[in-house]
Amino acid sequence: MGRSLRIPGLIDLVRADARADIRGLADDGRLDRKFEPRGPLINRLLVLRIRNVLRLAGTPLPSVAPRDDARRARAQEELRRRLDPAAGKPLWDEETIAALAGAVRGAPGAPPLGPAAQQAVGRLFAADYKASPQSWAAAGVLDAAVHTRNPLQAAFLHLSGRLRRSRRLLADLVHGDPAGVHATGIAVHNLVRGFERMRELWKEPRWRSPAAVDAVVEQCVFAPPSVLRQAVMPGATVCGAVRAGTLVVLELGAARERAAGRDVEFMLGNWAQCPAAAFVPALLQAVWKRAIAVPESEAVS
Ligand code: HEM
């Protein structure tokens, strides 16, 4: 059952963490990602933050763009097709897999997980993508600017120009592709959590059996902790009544902890589904298989 937090003039929020509720809300035509500044104070502040942070050249990044945005939907479908491992086109190179497998194994000379994962994702958008401490820090800034609970930190990132510079750097590296900025600045953090989990599993020899590959991958697919919707009109939802401007938090991370499933992790089957839903488990699998295949003594180059 959803939980409402309503203080007149201050906040109007609905939160859902049960899988059936999330699916019902995600399909509800009254909820969208138009993110108009309306409703009580905190709602407006949260919406303004999304609008200020998750945009490129005045346009919202695809993960916060409205349902009826035809360009978003077209790009989502094109990217989904391009990232389909079944299509037969290589989605990663040898250097990428070796670096990630080395980072999972903690091999001497292996790069840190964050930049290695960012580079793997970045190369989907720019074949020559090279992650650096700067590009990884930029991803941290973008993520903090949208997720921090500290309004002073949010204001500092904005006013100091760090947010603008970080977004510019991320955008330049993917040749200005908005999906690439989302992927290398925001989505990559979910992937890194997965590789961190993989690193923990690596320490337990029982998981290193080829028979355990699928079970390992399942444990390493992490959903975003939450995604946001805004009611565009009043009405009754599966989690109670909403007014125009009510913010609805779909707590994917909590739902996934109870029952894993691609409909929760990637919103599969929904208009907002992640175009990397097939790519992510395939990459995790390729990295794990490499990690368990290389002899213990081998270092990464
Ligand atoms: C563990 C990794 C990932 C997870 C769990 C994940 C999950 C999700 C989810 C749940 C959404 C829907 C957001 C919403 O409904 O508001 C989404 C959207 C999106 N994701 Fe991912 N994602 C991951 C990695 C990636 C990667 C690697 C890419 C690109 C290469 C990517 C590209 C996108 C894009 C472009 C959207 C926006 C789709 C649209 O509505 O047009 N994601 N992702």
PDB file of N, CA and C in Angstrom, residues 246-286:
ATOM      1  N   THR A 246       0.806  16.571  -7.244  1.00  0.00           N
ATOM      2  CA  THR A 246       1.278  15.570  -6.271  1.00  0.00           C
ATOM      3  C   THR A 246       2.486  14.842  -6.869  1.00  0.00           C
ATOM      4  N   LEU A 247       3.531  14.687  -6.077  1.00  0.00           N
ATOM      5  CA  LEU A 247       4.695  13.926  -6.544  1.00  0.00           C
ATOM      6  C   LEU A 247       4.550  12.479  -6.081  1.00  0.00           C
ATOM      7  N   VAL A 248       4.866  11.554  -6.959  1.00  0.00           N
ATOM      8  CA  VAL A 248       4.715  10.131  -6.658  1.00  0.00           C
ATOM      9  C   VAL A 248       6.090   9.472  -6.794  1.00  0.00           C
ATOM     10  N   VAL A 249       6.558   8.909  -5.694  1.00  0.00           N
ATOM     11  CA  VAL A 249       7.884   8.285  -5.680  1.00  0.00           C
ATOM     12  C   VAL A 249       7.705   6.779  -5.833  1.00  0.00           C
ATOM     13  N   LEU A 250       8.238   6.225  -6.911  1.00  0.00           N
ATOM     14  CA  LEU A 250       8.192   4.775  -7.109  1.00  0.00           C
ATOM     15  C   LEU A 250       9.492   4.203  -6.556  1.00  0.00           C
ATOM     16  N   GLU A 251       9.393   3.531  -5.426  1.00  0.00           N
ATOM     17  CA  GLU A 251      10.614   3.079  -4.740  1.00  0.00           C
ATOM     18  C   GLU A 251      11.046   1.718  -5.285  1.00  0.00           C
ATOM     19  N   LEU A 252      11.729   1.773  -6.413  1.00  0.00           N
ATOM     20  CA  LEU A 252      12.111   0.545  -7.125  1.00  0.00           C
ATOM     21  C   LEU A 252      13.102  -0.294  -6.304  1.00  0.00           C
ATOM     22  N   GLY A 253      14.032   0.391  -5.649  1.00  0.00           N
ATOM     23  CA  GLY A 253      15.064  -0.318  -4.888  1.00  0.00           C
ATOM     24  C   GLY A 253      14.440  -1.170  -3.789  1.00  0.00           C
ATOM     25  N   ALA A 254      13.505  -0.596  -3.056  1.00  0.00           N
ATOM     26  CA  ALA A 254      12.851  -1.332  -1.958  1.00  0.00           C
ATOM     27  C   ALA A 254      12.021  -2.487  -2.519  1.00  0.00           C
ATOM     28  N   ALA A 255      11.333  -2.239  -3.634  1.00  0.00           N
ATOM     29  CA  ALA A 255      10.506  -3.295  -4.241  1.00  0.00           C
ATOM     30  C   ALA A 255      11.376  -4.453  -4.694  1.00  0.00           C
ATOM     31  N   ARG A 256      12.523  -4.123  -5.260  1.00  0.00           N
ATOM     32  CA  ARG A 256      13.414  -5.149  -5.789  1.00  0.00           C
ATOM     33  C   ARG A 256      14.010  -6.013  -4.679  1.00  0.00           C
ATOM     34  N   GLU A 257      14.219  -5.389  -3.516  1.00  0.00           N
ATOM     35  CA  GLU A 257      14.777  -6.165  -2.411  1.00  0.00           C
ATOM     36  C   GLU A 257      13.843  -7.291  -1.997  1.00  0.00           C
ATOM     37  N   ARG A 258      12.525  -7.046  -2.155  1.00  0.00           N
ATOM     38  CA  ARG A 258      11.563  -8.092  -1.793  1.00  0.00           C
ATOM     39  C   ARG A 258      11.421  -9.119  -2.902  1.00  0.00           C
ATOM     40  N   ALA A 259      11.360  -8.665  -4.130  1.00  0.00           N
ATOM     41  CA  ALA A 259      11.210  -9.583  -5.259  1.00  0.00           C
ATOM     42  C   ALA A 259      11.867  -8.961  -6.484  1.00  0.00           C
ATOM     43  N   ALA A 260      12.935  -9.624  -6.960  1.00  0.00           N
ATOM     44  CA  ALA A 260      13.628  -9.094  -8.143  1.00  0.00           C
ATOM     45  C   ALA A 260      12.770  -9.325  -9.380  1.00  0.00           C
ATOM     46  N   GLY A 261      12.914  -8.481 -10.364  1.00  0.00           N
ATOM     47  CA  GLY A 261      12.165  -8.656 -11.618  1.00  0.00           C
ATOM     48  C   GLY A 261      12.466  -7.486 -12.531  1.00  0.00           C
ATOM     49  N   ARG A 262      12.580  -7.766 -13.819  1.00  0.00           N
ATOM     50  CA  ARG A 262      12.966  -6.707 -14.762  1.00  0.00           C
ATOM     51  C   ARG A 262      11.899  -5.614 -14.866  1.00  0.00           C
ATOM     52  N   ASP A 263      10.638  -5.953 -14.552  1.00  0.00           N
ATOM     53  CA  ASP A 263       9.598  -4.910 -14.598  1.00  0.00           C
ATOM     54  C   ASP A 263       9.852  -3.852 -13.534  1.00  0.00           C
ATOM     55  N   VAL A 264      10.507  -4.237 -12.448  1.00  0.00           N
ATOM     56  CA  VAL A 264      10.836  -3.272 -11.401  1.00  0.00           C
ATOM     57  C   VAL A 264      12.199  -2.637 -11.692  1.00  0.00           C
ATOM     58  N   GLU A 265      13.190  -3.449 -11.987  1.00  0.00           N
ATOM     59  CA  GLU A 265      14.550  -2.911 -12.144  1.00  0.00           C
ATOM     60  C   GLU A 265      14.658  -1.942 -13.325  1.00  0.00           C
ATOM     61  N   PHE A 266      13.998  -2.289 -14.429  1.00  0.00           N
ATOM     62  CA  PHE A 266      14.138  -1.477 -15.648  1.00  0.00           C
ATOM     63  C   PHE A 266      12.802  -0.928 -16.130  1.00  0.00           C
ATOM     64  N   MET A 267      11.747  -1.058 -15.334  1.00  0.00           N
ATOM     65  CA  MET A 267      10.398  -0.636 -15.726  1.00  0.00           C
ATOM     66  C   MET A 267       9.980  -1.310 -17.044  1.00  0.00           C
ATOM     67  N   LEU A 268      10.436  -2.536 -17.241  1.00  0.00           N
ATOM     68  CA  LEU A 268      10.174  -3.227 -18.505  1.00  0.00           C
ATOM     69  C   LEU A 268       8.666  -3.345 -18.744  1.00  0.00           C
ATOM     70  N   GLY A 269       8.241  -3.115 -19.984  1.00  0.00           N
ATOM     71  CA  GLY A 269       6.824  -3.205 -20.330  1.00  0.00           C
ATOM     72  C   GLY A 269       6.101  -1.890 -20.143  1.00  0.00           C
ATOM     73  N   ASN A 270       6.782  -0.884 -19.621  1.00  0.00           N
ATOM     74  CA  ASN A 270       6.169   0.419 -19.371  1.00  0.00           C
ATOM     75  C   ASN A 270       6.688   1.421 -20.410  1.00  0.00           C
ATOM     76  N   TRP A 271       5.945   2.504 -20.619  1.00  0.00           N
ATOM     77  CA  TRP A 271       6.386   3.514 -21.593  1.00  0.00           C
ATOM     78  C   TRP A 271       7.769   4.081 -21.246  1.00  0.00           C
ATOM     79  N   ALA A 272       8.137   4.031 -19.958  1.00  0.00           N
ATOM     80  CA  ALA A 272       9.413   4.619 -19.522  1.00  0.00           C
ATOM     81  C   ALA A 272      10.531   3.581 -19.448  1.00  0.00           C
ATOM     82  N   GLN A 273      10.327   2.400 -20.020  1.00  0.00           N
ATOM     83  CA  GLN A 273      11.304   1.320 -19.805  1.00  0.00           C
ATOM     84  C   GLN A 273      12.719   1.707 -20.240  1.00  0.00           C
ATOM     85  N   CYS A 274      13.668   1.148 -19.502  1.00  0.00           N
ATOM     86  CA  CYS A 274      15.076   1.459 -19.760  1.00  0.00           C
ATOM     87  C   CYS A 274      15.525   0.781 -21.056  1.00  0.00           C
ATOM     88  N   PRO A 275      16.119   1.536 -21.960  1.00  0.00           N
ATOM     89  CA  PRO A 275      16.584   0.924 -23.210  1.00  0.00           C
ATOM     90  C   PRO A 275      17.784   0.000 -23.031  1.00  0.00           C
ATOM     91  N   ALA A 276      18.386   0.024 -21.834  1.00  0.00           N
ATOM     92  CA  ALA A 276      19.549  -0.843 -21.589  1.00  0.00           C
ATOM     93  C   ALA A 276      19.157  -2.092 -20.800  1.00  0.00           C
ATOM     94  N   ALA A 277      17.866  -2.436 -20.783  1.00  0.00           N
ATOM     95  CA  ALA A 277      17.382  -3.539 -19.946  1.00  0.00           C
ATOM     96  C   ALA A 277      18.011  -4.888 -20.311  1.00  0.00           C
ATOM     97  N   ALA A 278      18.342  -5.073 -21.564  1.00  0.00           N
ATOM     98  CA  ALA A 278      18.979  -6.337 -21.963  1.00  0.00           C
ATOM     99  C   ALA A 278      20.509  -6.201 -21.910  1.00  0.00           C
ATOM    100  N   PHE A 279      20.978  -5.001 -22.209  1.00  0.00           N
ATOM    101  CA  PHE A 279      22.425  -4.777 -22.240  1.00  0.00           C
ATOM    102  C   PHE A 279      23.062  -4.978 -20.859  1.00  0.00           C
ATOM    103  N   VAL A 280      22.428  -4.423 -19.827  1.00  0.00           N
ATOM    104  CA  VAL A 280      23.046  -4.424 -18.491  1.00  0.00           C
ATOM    105  C   VAL A 280      23.308  -5.853 -17.989  1.00  0.00           C
ATOM    106  N   PRO A 281      22.291  -6.752 -17.979  1.00  0.00           N
ATOM    107  CA  PRO A 281      22.594  -8.116 -17.527  1.00  0.00           C
ATOM    108  C   PRO A 281      23.611  -8.814 -18.425  1.00  0.00           C
ATOM    109  N   ALA A 282      23.597  -8.491 -19.735  1.00  0.00           N
ATOM    110  CA  ALA A 282      24.565  -9.131 -20.643  1.00  0.00           C
ATOM    111  C   ALA A 282      25.987  -8.683 -20.303  1.00  0.00           C
ATOM    112  N   LEU A 283      26.155  -7.398 -19.998  1.00  0.00           N
ATOM    113  CA  LEU A 283      27.491  -6.898 -19.630  1.00  0.00           C
ATOM    114  C   LEU A 283      27.945  -7.526 -18.307  1.00  0.00           C
ATOM    115  N   LEU A 284      27.033  -7.562 -17.340  1.00  0.00           N
ATOM    116  CA  LEU A 284      27.386  -8.161 -16.045  1.00  0.00           C
ATOM    117  C   LEU A 284      27.840  -9.606 -16.246  1.00  0.00           C
ATOM    118  N   GLN A 285      27.107 -10.305 -17.110  1.00  0.00           N
ATOM    119  CA  GLN A 285      27.441 -11.707 -17.344  1.00  0.00           C
ATOM    120  C   GLN A 285      28.823 -11.848 -18.002  1.00  0.00           C
ATOM    121  N   ALA A 286      29.074 -11.003 -19.001  1.00  0.00           N
ATOM    122  CA  ALA A 286      30.357 -11.086 -19.711  1.00  0.00           C
ATOM    123  C   ALA A 286      31.529 -10.817 -18.750  1.00  0.00           C
TER     124      ALA A 286
END
